[in-house]
Short mmCIF file of C-alpha atoms in Angstrom, two decimals:
data_model
loop_
_atom_site.label_atom_id
_atom_site.label_comp_id
_atom_site.label_asym_id
_atom_site.label_seq_id
_atom_site.Cartn_x
_atom_site.Cartn_y
_atom_site.Cartn_z
CA MET A 156 37.74 -31.06 39.15
CA ALA A 157 35.13 -33.58 37.99
CA THR A 158 36.29 -36.82 36.40
CA GLU A 159 34.97 -38.14 33.08
CA TRP A 160 31.35 -39.39 33.33
CA GLU A 161 31.07 -38.28 36.98
CA ASN A 162 28.53 -35.60 36.09
CA MET A 163 26.35 -37.97 34.08
CA ARG A 164 24.07 -38.71 37.02
CA TYR A 165 22.47 -35.38 36.02
CA TRP A 166 22.20 -36.35 32.33
CA SER A 167 19.04 -34.85 30.80
CA PHE A 168 18.13 -37.99 28.80
CA LYS A 169 18.88 -40.40 31.64
CA GLY A 170 17.12 -43.71 31.08
CA ARG A 171 16.42 -42.88 27.41
CA TYR A 172 19.69 -42.15 25.59
CA SER A 173 23.32 -42.34 26.58
CA PRO A 174 25.45 -39.21 26.14
CA ARG A 175 27.97 -39.15 23.32
CA PRO A 176 31.67 -38.71 24.22
CA GLU A 177 31.75 -35.12 22.93
CA GLN A 178 28.73 -34.25 25.11
CA VAL A 179 30.43 -35.73 28.17
CA HIS A 180 33.57 -33.74 27.39
CA ILE A 181 31.65 -30.46 26.96
CA ILE A 182 29.66 -30.95 30.16
CA ASP A 183 32.84 -31.67 32.12
CA GLU A 184 34.52 -28.60 30.64
CA ILE A 185 31.56 -26.36 31.56
CA VAL A 186 31.59 -27.71 35.13
CA ASP A 187 35.34 -27.16 35.36
CA ALA A 188 34.92 -23.56 34.14
CA MET A 189 32.27 -22.96 36.80
CA ASP A 190 34.55 -24.48 39.46
CA MET A 191 37.31 -22.09 38.33
CA GLY A 192 34.97 -19.17 39.03
CA PHE A 193 34.08 -18.04 35.51
CA LYS A 194 30.84 -16.04 35.58
CA ASN A 195 30.31 -16.24 31.83
CA ILE A 196 30.69 -19.42 29.77
CA ILE A 197 30.15 -19.50 26.01
CA LEU A 198 29.46 -22.76 24.20
CA GLU A 199 29.67 -22.50 20.42
CA ALA A 200 28.61 -25.92 19.18
CA GLY A 201 27.29 -26.79 15.74
CA THR A 202 24.18 -28.68 14.75
CA GLY A 203 24.28 -32.31 15.82
CA ILE A 204 26.16 -31.74 19.08
CA GLY A 205 23.00 -31.62 21.19
CA LYS A 206 23.26 -28.24 22.92
CA SER A 207 19.81 -28.45 24.52
CA ALA A 208 20.62 -31.80 26.18
CA ILE A 209 23.85 -30.29 27.50
CA ALA A 210 22.00 -27.18 28.73
CA VAL A 211 19.39 -29.16 30.68
CA THR A 212 22.09 -31.37 32.20
CA ILE A 213 23.94 -28.29 33.50
CA ALA A 214 20.61 -26.88 34.77
CA ASN A 215 20.01 -30.13 36.67
CA MET A 216 23.33 -29.60 38.49
CA ALA A 217 22.48 -26.06 39.63
CA LEU A 218 20.41 -25.17 42.69
CA ASP A 219 18.00 -23.38 40.39
CA SER A 220 18.06 -22.00 36.86
CA TYR A 221 16.44 -20.10 34.03
CA ILE A 222 16.66 -21.28 30.43
CA CYS A 223 15.87 -18.47 27.99
CA THR A 224 14.90 -19.03 24.36
CA MET A 225 14.20 -16.52 21.60
CA THR A 226 10.63 -17.68 20.92
CA ASN A 227 7.72 -19.64 22.37
CA GLN A 228 8.28 -22.17 19.57
CA LEU A 229 11.81 -22.90 20.84
CA GLN A 230 10.41 -23.25 24.37
CA SER A 231 8.08 -25.91 23.06
CA GLN A 232 11.00 -27.77 21.46
CA TYR A 233 12.73 -27.96 24.85
CA LEU A 234 9.52 -29.18 26.49
CA ASP A 235 9.04 -31.88 23.85
CA ASP A 236 12.24 -33.50 25.12
CA PHE A 237 12.49 -32.39 28.75
CA ALA A 238 8.95 -31.76 30.02
CA ASN A 239 9.63 -33.61 33.29
CA LYS A 240 12.69 -31.46 34.06
CA LEU A 241 11.49 -27.99 33.12
CA THR A 242 8.59 -25.74 34.10
CA GLU A 243 7.33 -23.36 31.43
CA ILE A 244 6.12 -19.79 31.84
CA LYS A 245 5.13 -17.40 29.04
CA GLY A 246 3.34 -14.07 28.75
CA ARG A 247 -0.32 -13.70 29.73
CA SER A 248 -1.50 -13.59 26.12
CA ASN A 249 -0.48 -17.25 25.68
CA TYR A 250 -3.03 -18.52 28.23
CA ALA A 251 -6.72 -18.86 27.40
CA CYS A 252 -8.95 -17.33 30.07
CA ASN A 253 -11.47 -19.75 31.59
CA TYR A 254 -14.18 -17.16 31.06
CA LYS A 255 -13.44 -15.13 27.95
CA GLY A 256 -10.54 -14.40 25.63
CA TYR A 257 -6.99 -14.56 26.97
CA CYS A 258 -5.44 -13.77 30.33
CA ASP A 259 -3.98 -10.45 29.16
CA ASP A 260 -7.52 -9.25 28.48
CA CYS A 261 -9.34 -10.43 31.61
CA GLN A 262 -13.05 -9.62 31.44
CA MET A 263 -13.53 -9.88 35.21
CA GLU A 264 -10.83 -7.26 35.77
CA GLU A 265 -12.41 -5.09 33.08
CA ASP A 266 -15.69 -5.19 35.00
CA ASN A 267 -13.91 -4.14 38.22
CA GLU A 268 -14.44 -7.54 39.77
CA TYR A 269 -11.83 -9.63 41.53
CA LYS A 270 -9.31 -11.52 39.46
CA CYS A 271 -10.19 -15.08 38.57
CA GLU A 272 -9.14 -17.48 41.32
CA ASP A 273 -8.50 -20.16 38.69
CA CYS A 274 -6.55 -17.96 36.25
CA PRO A 275 -4.38 -20.27 34.08
CA TYR A 276 -1.61 -17.68 33.86
CA THR A 277 -1.51 -17.18 37.65
CA TRP A 278 -1.32 -20.92 38.25
CA ALA A 279 1.44 -21.30 35.63
CA LEU A 280 3.36 -18.47 37.28
CA ARG A 281 3.06 -20.06 40.74
CA ARG A 282 4.28 -23.39 39.42
CA ALA A 283 7.26 -21.70 37.76
CA LEU A 284 8.22 -19.70 40.84
CA ASN A 285 8.26 -22.87 42.93
CA SER A 286 10.18 -24.97 40.40
CA LYS A 287 13.88 -25.70 40.09
CA ASN A 288 14.34 -25.12 36.35
CA ILE A 289 12.26 -22.48 34.55
CA ILE A 290 12.03 -22.42 30.75
CA THR A 291 10.90 -19.06 29.37
CA ASN A 292 11.76 -16.55 26.65
CA TYR A 293 13.88 -13.41 26.63
CA ASP A 294 10.93 -11.04 26.29
CA TYR A 295 9.03 -12.45 29.23
CA LEU A 296 11.99 -12.56 31.63
CA PHE A 297 12.98 -9.03 30.60
CA TYR A 298 9.55 -7.49 31.29
CA ALA A 299 8.08 -9.74 33.98
CA GLY A 300 11.38 -10.11 35.77
CA ALA A 301 13.12 -6.77 35.46
CA TYR A 302 10.14 -4.42 35.34
CA ALA A 303 7.30 -6.26 37.07
CA GLY A 304 9.67 -7.74 39.65
CA LEU A 305 8.12 -11.22 39.51
CA PHE A 306 11.41 -13.11 39.40
CA LYS A 307 14.61 -13.11 41.43
CA PRO A 308 18.14 -14.03 40.37
CA ARG A 309 19.00 -17.73 40.25
CA GLN A 310 22.26 -19.62 40.38
CA LEU A 311 22.31 -20.28 36.64
CA LEU A 312 21.02 -18.40 33.61
CA ILE A 313 21.19 -20.27 30.29
CA LEU A 314 20.81 -18.07 27.22
CA ASP A 315 20.04 -19.95 24.01
CA GLU A 316 20.57 -18.67 20.44
CA THR A 317 22.94 -15.97 21.71
CA HIS A 318 24.16 -15.07 18.22
CA ASN A 319 20.90 -13.04 18.27
CA PHE A 320 21.41 -11.71 21.82
CA GLU A 321 22.44 -8.18 20.82
CA LYS A 322 19.57 -7.85 18.37
CA LYS A 323 17.10 -9.11 20.98
CA ILE A 324 18.27 -6.63 23.62
CA MET A 325 18.07 -3.84 21.02
CA ASN A 326 14.43 -4.76 20.32
CA LEU A 327 13.62 -4.94 24.04
CA VAL A 328 15.05 -1.56 25.03
CA SER A 329 14.00 0.36 21.91
CA SER A 330 10.71 2.24 21.80
CA GLU A 331 8.41 3.47 19.09
CA LEU A 332 5.45 5.77 18.57
CA ASN A 333 2.97 4.63 15.93
CA ARG A 334 1.41 7.49 13.99
CA LYS A 335 -2.05 5.97 13.52
CA THR A 336 -2.28 4.74 17.13
CA ILE A 337 -1.43 8.19 18.54
CA ILE A 338 -4.05 9.83 16.28
CA ARG A 339 -6.70 7.29 17.30
CA LYS A 340 -6.00 7.43 21.05
CA TYR A 341 -4.92 11.02 21.61
CA GLY A 342 -6.20 12.97 18.62
CA PHE A 343 -3.03 14.50 17.22
CA ASP A 344 -0.50 13.67 14.50
CA ILE A 345 3.13 13.27 15.59
CA PHE A 346 4.21 14.30 12.05
CA GLU A 347 1.84 17.31 11.79
CA SER A 348 4.64 19.86 11.35
CA VAL A 349 6.10 17.90 8.39
CA LYS A 350 2.65 17.82 6.76
CA LYS A 351 2.61 21.61 7.06
CA GLY A 352 5.95 22.00 5.29
CA ALA A 353 8.61 21.58 7.98
CA THR A 354 11.77 19.72 7.07
CA LEU A 355 12.53 16.24 8.40
CA LYS A 356 15.64 17.68 10.03
CA SER A 357 13.47 19.95 12.17
CA ILE A 358 11.89 16.95 13.95
CA ASN A 359 15.03 14.83 14.06
CA ASN A 360 16.03 16.16 17.46
CA TYR A 361 15.43 15.19 21.07
CA SER A 362 13.58 18.35 22.16
CA TYR A 363 10.84 17.85 19.54
CA TRP A 364 10.11 14.31 20.73
CA VAL A 365 10.37 15.18 24.43
CA ASN A 366 7.59 17.73 23.80
CA ILE A 367 5.52 15.06 22.04
CA LEU A 368 6.02 12.62 24.94
CA GLU A 369 5.10 15.25 27.53
CA LYS A 370 1.96 15.98 25.52
CA LEU A 371 1.07 12.28 25.59
CA ILE A 372 1.58 12.10 29.38
CA THR A 373 -0.62 15.17 29.92
CA SER A 374 -3.32 13.69 27.70
CA ILE A 375 -3.30 10.37 29.61
CA LYS A 376 -3.50 12.10 32.99
CA SER A 377 -6.42 14.26 31.88
CA LYS A 378 -8.63 11.26 31.12
CA PHE A 379 -10.42 9.41 33.91
CA PRO A 380 -9.95 5.63 33.51
CA ARG A 381 -13.13 3.61 32.92
CA ASN A 382 -12.00 0.65 35.02
CA GLN A 383 -9.12 -0.83 36.97
CA LYS A 384 -7.59 -2.42 33.91
CA GLU A 385 -7.46 0.86 31.98
CA SER A 386 -5.99 2.57 35.05
CA LYS A 387 -3.14 0.05 35.10
CA ARG A 388 -2.62 0.39 31.37
CA ASN A 389 -2.42 4.19 31.66
CA ALA A 390 0.06 3.94 34.52
CA ARG A 391 2.29 1.66 32.46
CA ALA A 392 2.14 4.06 29.50
CA ILE A 393 3.14 7.02 31.68
CA ILE A 394 6.10 5.09 33.12
CA ARG A 395 7.16 4.07 29.61
CA TYR A 396 7.01 7.64 28.27
CA GLU A 397 8.82 9.10 31.29
CA LEU A 398 11.57 6.51 30.90
CA LEU A 399 11.87 7.35 27.22
CA ILE A 400 12.22 11.07 28.04
CA ASN A 401 15.13 10.22 30.34
CA GLN A 402 16.72 8.06 27.67
CA LEU A 403 16.42 10.75 25.00
CA THR A 404 18.50 13.13 27.11
CA ASN A 405 21.33 10.61 26.55
CA ASP A 406 23.17 11.43 23.33
CA LYS A 407 23.88 7.72 22.83
CA TRP A 408 20.36 7.24 21.47
CA VAL A 409 19.23 7.81 17.89
CA ILE A 410 15.91 8.63 16.23
CA ASP A 411 14.77 6.57 13.22
CA LEU A 412 12.21 8.40 11.07
CA PRO A 413 10.30 7.59 7.88
CA THR A 414 11.09 9.77 4.86
CA LYS A 415 9.26 13.04 4.25
CA LYS A 416 7.83 11.54 1.06
CA GLU A 417 6.35 8.62 3.05
CA ILE A 418 4.83 10.99 5.64
CA ILE A 419 3.17 13.20 3.01
CA ALA A 420 1.89 10.22 0.99
CA ASP A 421 0.26 8.57 4.03
CA LYS A 422 -2.91 10.64 3.84
CA ASP A 423 -5.22 7.99 5.30
CA TYR A 424 -2.68 6.88 7.97
CA THR A 425 -2.63 3.25 6.83
CA ALA A 426 1.09 2.93 5.99
CA GLY A 427 2.05 1.94 9.53
CA LEU A 428 4.48 4.84 9.87
CA LYS A 429 6.27 5.24 13.18
CA VAL A 430 9.22 6.89 14.86
CA GLU A 431 11.71 4.59 16.57
CA PHE A 432 14.10 5.43 19.41
CA LYS A 433 17.14 3.18 19.75
CA PRO A 434 20.44 3.17 21.63
CA ILE A 435 23.53 3.17 19.42
CA MET A 436 24.93 0.27 21.48
CA ILE A 437 23.23 -2.11 23.91
CA LYS A 438 26.01 -3.05 26.32
CA GLU A 439 24.70 -0.60 28.95
CA TYR A 440 21.39 -2.47 29.04
CA THR A 441 22.34 -6.16 29.02
CA ASP A 442 22.61 -6.40 32.82
CA THR A 443 18.82 -6.12 32.94
CA LEU A 444 18.78 -9.77 31.80
CA LEU A 445 22.22 -10.99 32.78
CA ASN A 446 21.69 -10.15 36.46
CA PHE A 447 19.16 -12.99 36.66
CA GLY A 448 22.04 -15.47 36.79
CA GLU A 449 25.02 -15.69 39.11
CA THR A 450 26.61 -17.73 36.31
CA ARG A 451 25.60 -17.27 32.67
CA LEU A 452 25.88 -20.00 30.03
CA PHE A 453 25.62 -18.67 26.46
CA LEU A 454 24.65 -21.22 23.77
CA THR A 455 25.03 -20.72 20.04
CA GLY A 456 25.87 -22.58 16.87
CA THR A 457 27.67 -19.54 15.39
CA LEU A 458 29.49 -17.03 17.59
CA GLY A 459 32.04 -15.47 15.27
CA ASN A 460 34.60 -14.04 17.68
CA LYS A 461 34.68 -14.29 21.47
CA GLU A 462 36.47 -10.99 22.18
CA LYS A 463 34.16 -8.96 19.93
CA PHE A 464 31.02 -10.66 21.22
CA CYS A 465 31.97 -9.98 24.85
CA ASN A 466 32.80 -6.33 24.20
CA TRP A 467 29.60 -5.72 22.27
CA ILE A 468 27.32 -7.12 24.98
CA GLY A 469 29.25 -5.59 27.88
CA ILE A 470 30.85 -8.60 29.58
CA ASP A 471 34.53 -8.97 30.46
CA PRO A 472 36.35 -11.35 28.08
CA LYS A 473 38.77 -12.20 30.90
CA GLU A 474 35.87 -13.47 33.01
CA THR A 475 34.47 -15.46 30.09
CA TYR A 476 35.33 -19.08 29.30
CA TYR A 477 34.90 -20.15 25.65
CA ILE A 478 34.27 -23.66 24.32
CA TYR A 479 34.10 -24.51 20.62
CA GLN A 480 32.85 -27.84 19.30
CA LYS A 481 32.59 -28.23 15.54
CA SER A 482 29.59 -30.01 14.08
CA PRO A 483 30.51 -33.61 13.12
CA PHE A 484 28.88 -33.57 9.68
CA PRO A 485 31.27 -34.55 6.83
CA VAL A 486 32.46 -31.55 4.82
CA GLU A 487 31.88 -33.36 1.52
CA HIS A 488 28.15 -33.50 2.35
CA ARG A 489 27.82 -29.72 2.67
CA PRO A 490 29.89 -27.82 0.04
CA ILE A 491 29.63 -24.06 -0.44
CA LEU A 492 29.98 -23.45 -4.18
CA LYS A 493 30.82 -20.08 -5.72
CA GLU A 494 28.47 -19.48 -8.65
CA TYR A 495 29.08 -15.72 -8.79
CA VAL A 496 27.09 -13.54 -11.14
CA LYS A 497 28.18 -10.12 -9.86
CA SER A 498 28.32 -7.87 -6.81
CA MET A 499 24.70 -7.47 -5.74
CA SER A 500 25.11 -4.39 -3.52
CA GLY A 501 24.57 -0.80 -4.58
CA PHE A 502 22.79 0.74 -7.55
CA ASN A 503 23.17 0.96 -11.31
CA PRO A 504 23.54 4.37 -13.03
CA ASN A 505 19.76 4.40 -13.61
CA ARG A 506 19.29 3.94 -9.79
CA SER A 507 17.90 0.42 -10.11
CA PRO A 508 19.39 -2.01 -7.57
CA LYS A 509 22.25 -4.13 -8.90
CA TRP A 510 20.53 -7.35 -7.88
CA LYS A 511 17.79 -6.71 -10.46
CA ASP A 512 19.66 -8.42 -13.26
CA ASN A 513 18.39 -11.02 -15.71
CA ARG A 514 21.73 -12.83 -15.49
CA VAL A 515 20.94 -13.56 -11.85
CA LEU A 516 17.60 -15.05 -12.86
CA ASP A 517 19.34 -17.18 -15.50
CA LYS A 518 21.75 -18.52 -12.88
CA ILE A 519 18.90 -19.34 -10.46
CA SER A 520 17.05 -21.18 -13.23
CA GLU A 521 20.21 -23.07 -14.13
CA ILE A 522 20.70 -24.23 -10.53
CA ILE A 523 17.04 -25.26 -10.16
CA ARG A 524 17.37 -27.34 -13.34
CA LYS A 525 20.29 -29.21 -11.73
CA HIS A 526 17.88 -30.37 -9.02
CA PRO A 527 14.71 -31.30 -10.94
CA TYR A 528 13.46 -33.74 -8.30
CA GLU A 529 14.68 -31.96 -5.14
CA LYS A 530 13.46 -29.11 -2.96
CA GLY A 531 15.55 -25.99 -2.43
CA VAL A 532 15.70 -22.72 -0.52
CA ILE A 533 16.70 -19.27 -1.80
CA HIS A 534 17.92 -16.84 0.88
CA THR A 535 17.34 -13.19 -0.02
CA SER A 536 18.13 -10.12 2.07
CA SER A 537 14.70 -8.53 1.59
CA THR A 538 11.12 -9.53 0.84
CA GLN A 539 11.24 -7.24 -2.21
CA GLN A 540 13.98 -9.44 -3.70
CA ALA A 541 11.98 -12.59 -2.93
CA TRP A 542 8.92 -11.34 -4.80
CA TRP A 543 11.04 -10.12 -7.73
CA ILE A 544 12.44 -13.64 -8.16
CA LYS A 545 8.97 -15.20 -7.81
CA LYS A 546 7.35 -12.88 -10.37
CA ALA A 547 10.25 -12.85 -12.82
CA LEU A 548 10.56 -16.65 -12.95
CA ASN A 549 6.77 -16.97 -12.94
CA SER A 550 6.74 -20.46 -11.47
CA LYS A 551 4.03 -21.99 -9.32
CA ASN A 552 6.76 -24.07 -7.66
CA ILE A 553 8.43 -21.00 -6.13
CA TRP A 554 6.86 -20.06 -2.79
CA VAL A 555 7.56 -16.84 -0.88
CA ALA A 556 7.77 -17.08 2.94
CA GLN A 557 6.91 -13.77 4.57
CA GLY A 558 4.84 -12.01 7.22
CA ALA A 559 1.80 -13.60 8.82
CA SER A 560 1.78 -16.51 6.34
CA ARG A 561 5.47 -17.36 6.90
CA GLU A 562 4.93 -20.32 9.25
CA GLU A 563 2.12 -21.77 7.13
CA THR A 564 4.22 -21.50 3.95
CA ILE A 565 7.24 -23.14 5.63
CA ASN A 566 5.03 -25.99 6.90
CA ARG A 567 3.60 -26.54 3.41
CA PHE A 568 7.11 -26.54 1.97
CA GLU A 569 8.36 -29.10 4.49
CA LYS A 570 5.44 -31.46 3.78
CA SER A 571 5.40 -31.07 0.00
CA ARG A 572 6.60 -33.96 -2.17
CA LYS A 573 7.01 -31.69 -5.19
CA PRO A 574 10.35 -30.09 -6.17
CA VAL A 575 9.30 -26.70 -4.82
CA VAL A 576 11.61 -23.80 -3.96
CA LEU A 577 11.12 -21.66 -0.85
CA VAL A 578 12.35 -18.08 -1.12
CA GLY A 579 12.50 -15.37 1.56
CA ALA A 580 14.56 -13.11 3.78
CA GLY A 581 13.40 -14.62 7.08
CA ILE A 582 14.37 -18.30 6.74
CA LYS A 583 18.00 -18.07 7.81
CA ASP A 584 17.30 -18.87 11.46
CA GLY A 585 15.00 -21.04 13.55
CA VAL A 586 14.01 -23.54 10.83
CA ASP A 587 15.06 -27.16 10.35
CA PHE A 588 15.11 -28.48 6.78
CA LYS A 589 16.31 -31.99 7.52
CA GLY A 590 16.74 -34.63 4.83
CA ASP A 591 14.65 -34.30 1.70
CA LYS A 592 13.03 -31.12 3.00
CA CYS A 593 15.97 -29.27 1.39
CA ARG A 594 18.82 -30.58 -0.77
CA TYR A 595 20.21 -27.27 -2.05
CA GLN A 596 20.29 -23.62 -0.99
CA ILE A 597 20.98 -20.47 -2.99
CA LEU A 598 22.43 -17.42 -1.28
CA PHE A 599 21.06 -14.66 -3.49
CA LYS A 600 22.67 -11.63 -1.84
CA MET A 601 24.88 -10.98 1.18
CA PRO A 602 22.52 -10.06 4.06
CA PHE A 603 24.05 -6.65 4.81
CA PRO A 604 21.90 -4.75 7.36
CA SER A 605 20.02 -1.83 5.85
CA LEU A 606 21.80 1.50 6.19
CA ALA A 607 18.41 3.22 6.00
CA SER A 608 18.33 2.69 9.77
CA ALA A 609 19.97 5.63 11.57
CA GLN A 610 21.13 3.33 14.37
CA ILE A 611 22.84 0.87 11.99
CA ASN A 612 24.37 3.70 9.95
CA ILE A 613 25.92 5.38 12.98
CA ARG A 614 27.09 2.10 14.48
CA LYS A 615 28.79 1.13 11.21
CA HIS A 616 30.55 4.50 11.14
CA TYR A 617 32.14 3.78 14.51
CA ASP A 618 32.66 0.03 14.10
CA LYS A 619 32.92 -1.55 10.65
CA VAL A 620 33.70 -4.96 12.19
CA TRP A 621 30.33 -4.90 13.98
CA TYR A 622 28.59 -4.28 10.63
CA ALA A 623 30.44 -7.18 9.02
CA TYR A 624 29.51 -9.39 11.98
CA GLN A 625 25.81 -8.55 11.56
CA THR A 626 26.13 -9.79 7.97
CA ILE A 627 28.16 -12.91 8.69
CA MET A 628 26.01 -14.32 11.52
CA PRO A 629 22.82 -14.74 9.41
CA LEU A 630 25.00 -16.00 6.56
CA MET A 631 26.40 -18.84 8.70
CA GLN A 632 22.96 -19.50 10.17
CA ALA A 633 21.47 -19.84 6.68
CA TYR A 634 24.19 -22.32 5.75
CA GLY A 635 23.19 -24.60 8.62
CA ARG A 636 19.50 -24.90 7.66
CA GLY A 637 19.92 -27.72 5.15
CA ILE A 638 22.02 -30.34 6.90
CA ARG A 639 20.93 -31.66 10.28
CA ASP A 640 22.50 -35.10 10.80
CA MET A 641 25.44 -37.30 9.75
CA ASP A 642 23.71 -38.84 6.73
CA ASP A 643 22.23 -35.57 5.45
CA HIS A 644 23.58 -33.65 2.46
CA CYS A 645 22.89 -30.19 1.09
CA ILE A 646 24.72 -27.87 -1.36
CA MET A 647 24.87 -24.10 -0.94
CA TYR A 648 25.36 -21.94 -4.04
CA VAL A 649 26.56 -18.33 -3.60
CA LEU A 650 25.62 -15.86 -6.36
CA ASP A 651 26.91 -12.61 -4.84
CA SER A 652 30.63 -11.95 -5.44
CA ASP A 653 30.74 -9.75 -2.30
CA PHE A 654 31.10 -13.07 -0.47
CA ASP A 655 34.81 -13.14 -1.40
CA ARG A 656 35.40 -9.73 0.16
CA LEU A 657 33.67 -10.72 3.39
CA VAL A 658 35.69 -13.92 3.74
CA ARG A 659 38.95 -12.17 2.84
CA ASP A 660 38.56 -9.15 5.15
CA TYR A 661 36.79 -10.81 8.09
CA ARG A 662 37.93 -14.41 8.01
CA TYR A 663 38.35 -14.40 11.81
CA LEU A 664 34.58 -13.89 12.23
CA PHE A 665 33.75 -17.16 10.43
CA ASN A 666 34.01 -20.49 12.21
CA GLU A 667 36.05 -23.44 10.99
CA TYR A 668 32.96 -25.48 10.04
CA PHE A 669 31.90 -22.84 7.50
CA LEU A 670 35.33 -21.98 6.09
CA GLU A 671 36.36 -25.56 5.36
CA ALA A 672 33.28 -26.06 3.16
CA ILE A 673 34.04 -23.20 0.71
CA LYS A 674 34.89 -24.52 -2.75
CA GLY A 675 35.53 -22.95 -6.15
CA ALA A 676 33.08 -22.88 -9.05
CA ALA A 677 30.53 -25.68 -9.08
CA LYS A 678 31.24 -28.66 -11.28
CA PRO A 679 28.51 -30.27 -13.39
CA ARG A 680 26.47 -32.61 -11.27
CA PRO A 681 24.61 -35.72 -12.45
CA VAL A 682 20.86 -35.29 -12.32
CA PRO A 683 19.36 -37.74 -9.77
CA ARG A 684 16.49 -39.90 -10.85
CA PRO A 685 13.14 -39.47 -9.09
CA VAL A 686 12.44 -41.94 -6.30
CA LYS A 687 9.56 -44.34 -6.82
CA ALA A 688 6.23 -43.58 -5.17
CA ASN A 689 6.58 -46.16 -2.38
CA GLY A 690 8.28 -43.75 0.00
CA GLY A 691 9.72 -41.25 -2.45
CA LYS A 692 9.43 -37.47 -2.25
#
């Protein structure tokens, strides 16, 4: 068993910053768990603990390692701090070709010539394969490692942001057929029978879609490829469709379809309609990634419940060591205030959603008036809700973050010195609103997953705790966006009274850091004066 500070010769910030006592303790505990033979180690540590520094320190101790992040952006954050200790590899499309375009669209290969000898992607891949610690993302390791066979297992696999692990695996193993793409490439409509009057139920079965997939395979095989690149692309498509046929014979998969009304209305095929094939549960598929590490270290700021998490992703709780370290930020700096208007879920007798209520708008306006010189964030559970708030309040200081413009809008919000309000459904995770970037947050509606999805509907039927967990994780993630260090402060206001039911029925899925911050109704708050221009916001 390692003694205190003994492992610090591997410290990731060596020569720059000294580790804090809690970091030393966590590192020692992880090493002890590995020495005891645990194959899975979960670290749930809040903002301010320094999980990435801990992760790289543990990677330095291993013979070799992978560190997996959810996005390329998170990879870059690791590299900003640890570029000399990590080697990055991403998908081909992230590397500019020295001749034309990007490396996933090589012109030399298209012209049946040899591959570029100075291909940036190939060189990056070689460097990664010969390095000790590889930093990559889940998608790349899943496809390039498991299916292309480019990578072998290593001693350590570090999985960051694992509160999203199940959702990520679901996205990776699921498949879809896009209506417009199939028409353009293969000349037939996958929803043709519905257009001619068939019911949606008649195509919501495996045999119908197996026939469609076999038709696609036959069509691909009948066409002679124009070049080597197209030949490879066709081969990959055939493998994908054959795999999907095998999966659809498994009754643990579901089919997600658009409505018949949407299919009929999409006369010019511009609605982006598609059919999706998803497993009900993902635990049968997680080994595709997990097998890349003899030992797996899971990192998250919000886990919820160890036993449930392990069961849902298919690992043995008895072989899993769990460490919890609460964020050090003072609870008085981060209150959660109940400003309930009503239950926001469900529909009114006239079939309008309950959240469409002028009293909700009045409450939002009231809260914004309490913070006349500060920036805030409103967390909705859909983009439709975000735009309803924007249009109903009719304010130029309310900005909606969505779609392709999401990152640009968030960047503008962070840099703005005006008391603007950012509203959206996709700002609960992966953003950092430190300091004056955000001084208050409004939780508009509980982020219950949509039951319009067949997969979510069936899964909820069998496991109501899982459904609650999928609501609570983004809720706790949203809470953590506004306070990022010891001197920071940010208030969260909750408008949806369904919050009480969640906390009452599933208290064991919330962590201590979140629960201790919940207060009663908000008390009147003095309005702060604007800061002078010499450094004010």
